[in-house]
N, CA, C and O of each residue as an XYZ file, in Angstrom:
596
protein
N       0.859     -1.172      0.000
C       0.000      0.000      0.000
C       0.899      1.226      0.000
O       1.908      1.279      0.703
N       0.506      2.221     -0.812
C       1.316      3.426     -0.910
C       0.470      4.571     -1.444
O      -0.583      4.363     -2.045
N       0.950      5.773     -1.212
C       0.336      6.937     -1.855
C       1.138      7.334     -3.085
O       0.854      8.351     -3.718
N       2.140      6.529     -3.422
C       2.940      6.727     -4.632
C       2.638      5.603     -5.616
O       2.491      4.447     -5.217
N       2.547      5.934     -6.881
C       2.172      4.930     -7.887
C       3.221      3.841     -8.064
O       2.899      2.757     -8.551
N       4.458      4.099     -7.682
C       5.528      3.111     -7.797
C       5.554      2.250     -6.527
O       6.443      2.400     -5.689
N       4.575      1.350     -6.392
C       4.456      0.546     -5.174
C       5.527     -0.517     -5.063
O       5.676     -1.126     -4.004
N       6.275     -0.756     -6.122
C       7.339     -1.762     -6.095
C       8.389     -1.389     -5.050
O       9.010     -2.274     -4.460
N       8.592     -0.113     -4.817
C       9.603      0.341     -3.864
C       9.154      0.200     -2.408
O       9.954      0.411     -1.497
N       7.910     -0.148     -2.182
C       7.370     -0.246     -0.827
C       7.525     -1.672     -0.318
O       7.335     -2.623     -1.075
N       7.865     -1.828      0.947
C       8.029     -3.175      1.502
C       6.681     -3.885      1.601
O       5.644     -3.257      1.815
N       6.720     -5.191      1.443
C       5.507     -5.999      1.482
C       4.964     -6.103      2.902
O       5.709     -6.063      3.882
N       3.642     -6.237      2.981
C       2.971     -6.433      4.258
C       2.171     -7.716      4.165
O       1.760     -8.118      3.076
N       1.949     -8.356      5.289
C       1.099     -9.537      5.325
C      -0.331     -9.118      4.997
O      -0.811     -8.086      5.468
N      -1.003     -9.930      4.187
C      -2.363     -9.599      3.785
C      -3.292     -9.570      4.986
O      -3.197    -10.402      5.888
N      -4.188     -8.600      4.978
C      -5.251     -8.479      5.969
C      -6.424     -7.795      5.288
O      -6.233     -6.959      4.405
N      -7.639     -8.147      5.696
C      -8.810     -7.506      5.087
C      -8.865     -6.016      5.403
O      -9.386     -5.236      4.605
N      -8.344     -5.617      6.538
C      -8.257     -4.201      6.890
C      -6.844     -3.896      7.376
O      -6.242     -4.665      8.125
N      -6.343     -2.768      6.932
C      -5.013     -2.317      7.341
C      -5.123     -0.856      7.742
O      -5.589     -0.032      6.955
N      -4.700     -0.527      8.952
C      -4.727      0.891      9.348
C      -3.832      1.700      8.412
O      -2.725      1.280      8.076
N      -4.322      2.855      8.001
C      -3.556      3.677      7.075
C      -3.731      5.132      7.478
O      -4.854      5.588      7.692
N      -2.645      5.850      7.580
C      -2.695      7.267      7.941
C      -2.343      8.104      6.726
O      -1.271      7.958      6.138
N      -3.264      8.982      6.360
C      -3.023      9.898      5.253
C      -2.281     11.112      5.776
O      -2.329     11.410      6.969
N      -1.589     11.821      4.877
C      -0.995     13.080      5.330
C      -2.149     14.013      5.706
O      -3.264     13.850      5.212
N      -1.887     14.972      6.562
C      -2.956     15.757      7.180
C      -3.505     16.885      6.312
O      -4.394     17.614      6.753
N      -3.010     17.044      5.116
C      -3.495     18.097      4.231
C      -4.840     17.700      3.627
O      -4.968     16.625      3.041
N      -5.844     18.568      3.769
C      -7.147     18.294      3.159
C      -7.023     18.204      1.647
O      -6.201     18.886      1.035
N      -7.844     17.358      1.057
C      -7.879     17.250     -0.392
C      -7.964     15.811     -0.860
O      -8.086     14.879     -0.065
N      -7.897     15.660     -2.170
C      -7.995     14.347     -2.801
C      -6.687     13.579     -2.639
O      -5.606     14.130     -2.844
N      -6.793     12.311     -2.273
C      -5.624     11.438     -2.093
C      -5.830     10.187     -2.942
O      -6.930      9.637     -2.989
N      -4.777      9.743     -3.605
C      -4.825      8.491     -4.358
C      -4.013      7.453     -3.597
O      -2.879      7.708     -3.192
N      -4.599      6.296     -3.412
C      -3.944      5.193     -2.703
C      -3.775      4.048     -3.693
O      -4.697      3.699     -4.429
N      -2.580      3.473     -3.693
C      -2.244      2.391     -4.616
C      -1.990      1.120     -3.810
O      -1.482      1.171     -2.690
N      -2.350     -0.022     -4.397
C      -2.086     -1.307     -3.747
C      -1.737     -2.343     -4.819
O      -2.261     -2.323     -5.932
N      -0.838     -3.239     -4.439
C      -0.470     -4.345     -5.313
C      -0.382     -5.588     -4.432
O       0.103     -5.527     -3.303
N      -0.853     -6.708     -4.958
C      -0.873     -7.955     -4.189
C       0.176     -8.931     -4.711
O       0.538     -8.915     -5.888
N       0.649     -9.776     -3.810
C       1.593    -10.830     -4.196
C       1.065    -12.139     -3.627
O       0.744    -12.233     -2.442
N       0.982    -13.145     -4.489
C       0.496    -14.446     -4.000
C       1.645    -15.273     -3.432
O       2.789    -14.820     -3.398
N       1.326    -16.508     -2.981
C       2.348    -17.364     -2.349
C       3.436    -17.816     -3.327
O       4.528    -18.209     -2.917
N       3.122    -17.755     -4.630
C       4.119    -18.123     -5.646
C       4.934    -16.899     -6.085
O       5.684    -16.961     -7.059
N       4.780    -15.796     -5.362
C       5.490    -14.538     -5.625
C       5.070    -13.823     -6.907
O       5.811    -12.986     -7.425
N       3.883    -14.151     -7.420
C       3.354    -13.452     -8.579
C       2.731    -12.127     -8.104
O       1.990    -12.100     -7.121
N       3.035    -11.048     -8.803
C       2.487     -9.736     -8.452
C       1.253     -9.427     -9.285
O       1.217     -9.710    -10.483
N       0.266     -8.858     -8.661
C      -0.935     -8.425     -9.380
C      -0.647     -7.103    -10.074
O       0.422     -6.514     -9.912
N      -1.620     -6.653    -10.847
C      -1.525     -5.299    -11.375
C      -1.663     -4.328    -10.193
O      -2.061     -4.731     -9.100
N      -1.341     -3.076    -10.411
C      -1.478     -2.059     -9.367
C      -2.905     -1.510     -9.423
O      -3.360     -1.046    -10.469
N      -3.597     -1.568     -8.294
C      -4.948     -1.028     -8.181
C      -4.856      0.322     -7.476
O      -3.949      0.567     -6.681
N      -5.807      1.182     -7.781
C      -5.802      2.483     -7.122
C      -7.226      2.929     -6.809
O      -8.187      2.529     -7.466
N      -7.324      3.756     -5.799
C      -8.597      4.375     -5.452
C      -8.316      5.785     -4.986
O      -7.208      6.093     -4.547
N      -9.303      6.627     -5.077
C      -9.151      8.013     -4.655
C     -10.121      8.298     -3.516
O     -11.296      7.936     -3.583
N      -9.628      8.940     -2.487
C     -10.456      9.353     -1.348
C     -10.242     10.848     -1.132
O      -9.249     11.415     -1.588
N     -11.175     11.472     -0.440
C     -11.055     12.887     -0.116
C     -10.956     13.024      1.390
O     -11.822     12.547      2.123
N      -9.904     13.672      1.848
C      -9.755     13.988      3.267
C     -10.302     15.389      3.470
O      -9.814     16.355      2.884
N     -11.329     15.483      4.313
C     -11.973     16.771      4.577
C     -12.107     16.942      6.084
O     -12.938     16.292      6.717
N     -11.294     17.810      6.650
C     -11.358     18.100      8.083
C     -11.819     19.531      8.338
O     -11.841     19.988      9.481
N     -12.185     20.235      7.272
C     -12.576     21.638      7.374
C     -14.092     21.770      7.424
O     -14.778     21.253      6.542
N     -14.636     22.452      8.439
C     -16.090     22.629      8.515
C     -16.603     23.599      7.441
O     -15.827     24.366      6.872
N     -17.888     23.560      7.176
C     -18.473     24.508      6.220
C     -18.219     25.954      6.656
O     -18.150     26.254      7.848
N     -18.084     26.826      5.686
C     -17.845     28.250      5.945
C     -19.132     29.024      5.664
O     -19.686     28.952      4.567
N     -19.599     29.764      6.668
C     -20.818     30.562      6.516
C     -20.422     31.924      5.964
O     -19.724     32.693      6.624
N     -20.873     32.214      4.756
C     -20.576     33.506      4.121
C     -21.584     34.562      4.572
O     -21.213     35.692      4.888
N     -22.864     34.182      4.598
C     -23.909     35.106      5.046
C     -25.147     34.314      5.419
O     -25.377     33.209      4.927
N     -25.931     34.902      6.292
C     -27.209     34.301      6.692
C     -28.075     35.406      7.265
O     -27.586     36.279      7.981
N     -29.345     35.370      6.955
C     -30.237     36.390      7.495
C     -31.644     36.265      6.966
O     -31.953     35.437      6.110
N     -32.484     37.123      7.513
C     -33.879     37.177      7.092
C     -33.992     37.968      5.799
O     -33.261     38.934      5.580
N     -34.912     37.548      4.953
C     -35.222     38.293      3.738
C     -36.737     38.404      3.655
O     -37.456     37.427      3.862
N     -37.202     39.581      3.356
C     -38.638     39.803      3.254
C     -38.999     40.023      1.795
O     -38.416     40.866      1.113
N     -39.965     39.253      1.334
C     -40.449     39.366     -0.042
C     -41.959     39.287     -0.045
O     -42.538     38.352      0.509
N     -42.584     40.236     -0.649
C     -44.048     40.241     -0.808
C     -44.773     39.947      0.506
O     -45.753     39.203      0.526
N     -44.296     40.524      1.580
C     -44.966     40.378      2.872
C     -44.642     39.106      3.635
O     -45.119     38.930      4.756
N     -43.841     38.211      3.057
C     -43.470     37.002      3.801
C     -41.964     37.022      4.053
O     -41.194     37.612      3.295
N     -41.568     36.359      5.141
C     -40.167     36.333      5.518
C     -39.609     34.926      5.345
O     -40.300     33.927      5.548
N     -38.351     34.882      4.970
C     -37.673     33.592      4.897
C     -36.216     33.788      5.298
O     -35.669     34.888      5.214
N     -35.609     32.695      5.732
C     -34.194     32.705      6.060
C     -33.405     32.327      4.812
O     -33.765     31.391      4.098
N     -32.319     33.066      4.556
C     -31.460     32.748      3.418
C     -30.042     32.539      3.910
O     -29.577     33.235      4.813
N     -29.353     31.569      3.306
C     -28.012     31.191      3.727
C     -27.079     31.120      2.528
O     -27.461     30.657      1.453
N     -25.856     31.584      2.727
C     -24.797     31.344      1.762
C     -23.682     30.638      2.528
O     -22.969     31.249      3.325
N     -23.548     29.340      2.269
C     -22.604     28.488      2.982
C     -21.828     27.690      1.949
O     -22.401     27.204      0.974
N     -20.517     27.554      2.163
C     -19.704     26.812      1.205
C     -18.912     25.708      1.891
O     -18.524     25.821      3.054
N     -18.688     24.659      1.150
C     -17.792     23.585      1.559
C     -17.184     23.041      0.274
O     -17.856     22.353     -0.495
N     -15.936     23.343      0.045
C     -15.319     23.055     -1.248
C     -14.888     21.614     -1.443
O     -14.628     21.202     -2.574
N     -14.805     20.829     -0.363
C     -14.305     19.463     -0.527
C     -15.415     18.435     -0.625
O     -15.599     17.832     -1.682
N     -16.157     18.221      0.444
C     -17.158     17.150      0.420
C     -18.556     17.648      0.081
O     -19.417     16.843     -0.273
N     -18.803     18.933      0.177
C     -20.113     19.488     -0.141
C     -21.024     19.545      1.073
O     -20.763     18.911      2.096
N     -22.088     20.308      0.945
C     -23.026     20.518      2.043
C     -23.982     19.323      2.184
O     -24.398     18.714      1.199
N     -24.313     19.014      3.437
C     -25.197     17.897      3.729
C     -26.465     18.336      4.447
O     -27.569     18.085      3.963
N     -26.317     18.994      5.607
C     -27.488     19.244      6.447
C     -27.316     20.527      7.253
O     -26.246     21.136      7.276
N     -28.410     20.917      7.916
C     -28.384     22.091      8.781
C     -29.351     21.880      9.940
O     -30.300     21.102      9.854
N     -29.079     22.596     11.020
C     -29.971     22.622     12.171
C     -30.313     24.071     12.455
O     -29.442     24.942     12.440
N     -31.584     24.322     12.714
C     -32.051     25.659     13.062
C     -32.849     25.525     14.346
O     -33.647     24.601     14.504
N     -32.622     26.464     15.264
C     -33.279     26.361     16.560
C     -33.512     27.741     17.157
O     -32.801     28.698     16.852
N     -34.527     27.823     18.016
C     -34.759     29.027     18.809
C     -33.897     28.987     20.064
O     -33.782     29.977     20.786
N     -33.290     27.818     20.314
C     -32.512     27.572     21.522
C     -31.059     27.295     21.143
O     -30.786     26.477     20.265
N     -30.141     27.972     21.800
C     -28.718     27.831     21.493
C     -28.202     26.410     21.704
O     -27.194     26.034     21.107
N     -28.865     25.619     22.533
C     -28.418     24.240     22.781
C     -28.843     23.279     21.666
O     -28.353     22.151     21.612
N     -29.734     23.700     20.788
C     -30.268     22.859     19.707
C     -30.923     21.587     20.259
O     -30.977     20.570     19.567
N     -31.421     21.638     21.504
C     -31.964     20.459     22.186
C     -33.094     19.783     21.405
O     -33.148     18.555     21.340
N     -33.971     20.550     20.827
C     -35.123     19.975     20.116
C     -34.945     19.980     18.595
O     -35.827     19.527     17.865
N     -33.821     20.484     18.126
C     -33.628     20.649     16.682
C     -33.168     19.348     16.032
O     -32.314     18.639     16.564
N     -33.739     19.056     14.898
C     -33.345     17.888     14.105
C     -32.511     18.368     12.920
O     -32.689     19.484     12.433
N     -31.605     17.515     12.467
C     -30.874     17.828     11.249
C     -31.834     17.713     10.075
O     -32.612     16.763      9.994
N     -31.781     18.676      9.170
C     -32.603     18.652      7.958
C     -31.685     18.837      6.756
O     -30.599     19.400      6.890
N     -32.105     18.372      5.592
C     -31.253     18.535      4.409
C     -30.899     20.008      4.191
O     -31.719     20.895      4.430
N     -29.684     20.254      3.741
C     -29.245     21.629      3.505
C     -30.072     22.270      2.404
O     -30.389     21.644      1.393
N     -30.412     23.533      2.625
C     -31.091     24.350      1.626
C     -30.569     25.771      1.774
O     -30.250     26.200      2.883
N     -30.479     26.498      0.680
C     -29.978     27.874      0.750
C     -31.037     28.848      1.239
O     -30.734     30.014      1.491
N     -32.284     28.382      1.379
C     -33.328     29.239      1.951
C     -34.348     28.367      2.668
O     -34.510     27.184      2.365
N     -35.022     28.980      3.617
C     -36.003     28.250      4.412
C     -37.176     29.166      4.702
O     -37.013     30.246      5.271
N     -38.352     28.728      4.309
C     -39.579     29.448      4.596
C     -40.364     28.574      5.561
O     -41.108     27.687      5.143
N     -40.195     28.830      6.854
C     -40.784     27.956      7.855
C     -41.604     28.754      8.858
O     -41.092     29.693      9.467
N     -42.868     28.391      9.037
C     -43.707     29.140      9.979
C     -43.293     28.966     11.443
O     -43.711     29.757     12.288
N     -42.479     27.948     11.766
C     -42.084     27.755     13.163
C     -41.039     28.762     13.612
O     -40.791     28.899     14.810
N     -40.413     29.479     12.660
C     -39.446     30.513     12.990
C     -39.993     31.852     12.516
O     -40.390     32.000     11.361
N     -40.008     32.824     13.420
C     -40.525     34.149     13.089
C     -39.370     35.134     12.961
O     -38.359     35.025     13.655
N     -39.537     36.085     12.072
C     -38.466     37.046     11.814
C     -38.301     38.058     12.945
O     -37.415     38.910     12.884
N     -39.143     37.975     13.977
C     -39.004     38.898     15.107
C     -38.291     38.246     16.293
O     -38.355     38.766     17.407
N     -37.622     37.129     16.076
C     -36.901     36.431     17.143
C     -35.506     36.037     16.665
O     -35.251     35.934     15.465
N     -34.612     35.819     17.623
C     -33.272     35.332     17.297
C     -33.371     33.837     17.033
O     -34.020     33.110     17.784
N     -32.727     33.381     15.968
C     -32.634     31.948     15.700
C     -31.156     31.594     15.541
O     -30.329     32.434     15.186
N     -30.854     30.337     15.812
C     -29.476     29.843     15.736
C     -29.398     28.783     14.651
O     -30.327     27.998     14.462
N     -28.285     28.770     13.945
C     -28.132     27.829     12.845
C     -26.676     27.365     12.785
O     -25.747     28.125     13.058
N     -26.512     26.104     12.421
C     -25.188     25.610     12.047
C     -25.369     24.556     10.968
O     -26.470     24.047     10.753
N     -24.271     24.235     10.291
C     -24.322     23.419      9.080
C     -23.331     22.265      9.180
O     -22.314     22.360      9.867
N     -23.644     21.169      8.480
C     -22.787     19.983      8.469
C     -22.460     19.635      7.017
O     -23.336     19.672      6.153
N     -21.199     19.297      6.755
C     -20.836     18.861      5.410
C     -20.937     17.335      5.306
O     -21.220     16.667      6.300
N     -20.710     16.786      4.120
C     -20.862     15.340      3.901
C     -19.807     14.512      4.619
O     -19.957     13.298      4.762
N     -18.728     15.170      5.077
C     -17.694     14.463      5.846
C     -18.015     14.466      7.340
O     -17.298     13.852      8.129
N     -19.096     15.159      7.732
C     -19.495     15.195      9.143
C     -18.945     16.375      9.917
O     -19.172     16.468     11.123
N     -18.230     17.280      9.266
C     -17.718     18.476      9.939
C     -18.858     19.459     10.166
O     -19.701     19.648      9.288
N     -18.888     20.086     11.340
C     -19.975     21.000     11.699
C     -19.418     22.413     11.847
O     -18.384     22.630     12.479
N     -20.125     23.359     11.253
C     -19.710     24.767     11.296
C     -19.900     25.351     12.694
O     -20.477     24.721     13.581
N     -19.406     26.555     12.860
C     -19.683     27.294     14.087
C     -21.173     27.634     14.127
O     -21.857     27.592     13.105
N     -21.658     27.965     15.302
C     -23.068     28.355     15.458
C     -23.185     29.839     15.152
O     -22.395     30.653     15.631
N     -24.164     30.169     14.363
C     -24.421     31.557     14.005
C     -25.767     31.972     14.564
O     -26.749     31.245     14.412
N     -25.832     33.124     15.206
C     -27.132     33.649     15.647
C     -27.609     34.636     14.590
O     -26.856     35.500     14.139
N     -28.844     34.495     14.212
C     -29.453     35.385     13.223
C     -30.407     36.295     13.970
O     -31.371     35.843     14.587
N     -30.126     37.563     13.903
C     -30.890     38.555     14.653
C     -32.245     38.815     13.988
O     -32.420     38.570     12.795
N     -33.197     39.313     14.778
C     -34.527     39.606     14.218
C     -34.447     40.615     13.082
O     -33.527     41.430     13.003
N     -35.425     40.533     12.221
C     -35.555     41.485     11.124
C     -36.013     42.808     11.721
O     -37.066     42.874     12.355
N     -35.237     43.849     11.523
C     -35.604     45.158     12.077
C     -36.652     45.813     11.199
O     -36.537     45.864      9.975
N     -37.660     46.303     11.859
C     -38.728     47.000     11.143
C     -38.902     48.368     11.776
O     -38.780     48.526     12.990
N     -39.180     49.330     10.959
C     -39.430     50.675     11.429
C     -40.851     51.023     11.047
O     -41.222     50.990      9.874
N     -41.640     51.356     12.051
C     -43.034     51.740     11.796
C     -43.183     53.236     12.031
O     -42.854     53.740     13.105
N     -43.669     53.927     11.042
C     -43.886     55.350     11.140
C     -45.382     55.612     11.271
O     -46.202     54.907     10.683
N     -45.718     56.619     12.039
C     -47.162     56.920     12.166
C     -47.708     57.451     10.843
O     -47.027     58.130     10.075
N     -48.933     57.113     10.629
C     -49.625     57.572      9.419
C     -50.468     58.783      9.804
O     -51.355     58.686     10.652
N     -50.193     59.899      9.191
C     -50.900     61.133      9.536
C     -51.669     61.596      8.309
O     -51.119     61.692      7.211
N     -52.963     61.884      8.517
C     -53.813     62.385      7.439
C     -54.125     63.846      7.743
O     -54.566     64.149      8.851
N     -53.919     64.731      6.830
C     -54.240     66.150      7.022
C     -55.381     66.579      6.157
O     -55.780     67.743      6.195
């Protein structure tokens, strides 16, 4: 087993269905190569597979309330360049005690959350990394008196 395509230079290991393997700690795509040798010392072809190491949580670019045609919705701009976005949790409570993970969406129109309250949100990527918690402040509204003369 090697991360270099020239596996001939690597010392042989006893066959096992699972072998612990440590990748270098840099996030990104990794190619792993393996070659087998039977009891008669015949070598197989070199097999390879590619895996992605992702230890970086999603990055929240922006999040907030948006009002359109009298209705409010939450909008999110979140990125994860390696494994992609998976899910999000939204809660009125910072502990997320009652919140369930839901599929990621860039916007949410949900009657259980009102634009006049603080809500908390965090996001999970497909590798299981979870973003920091973001508090979304209430939508500020300014009401002016209506005067008829």
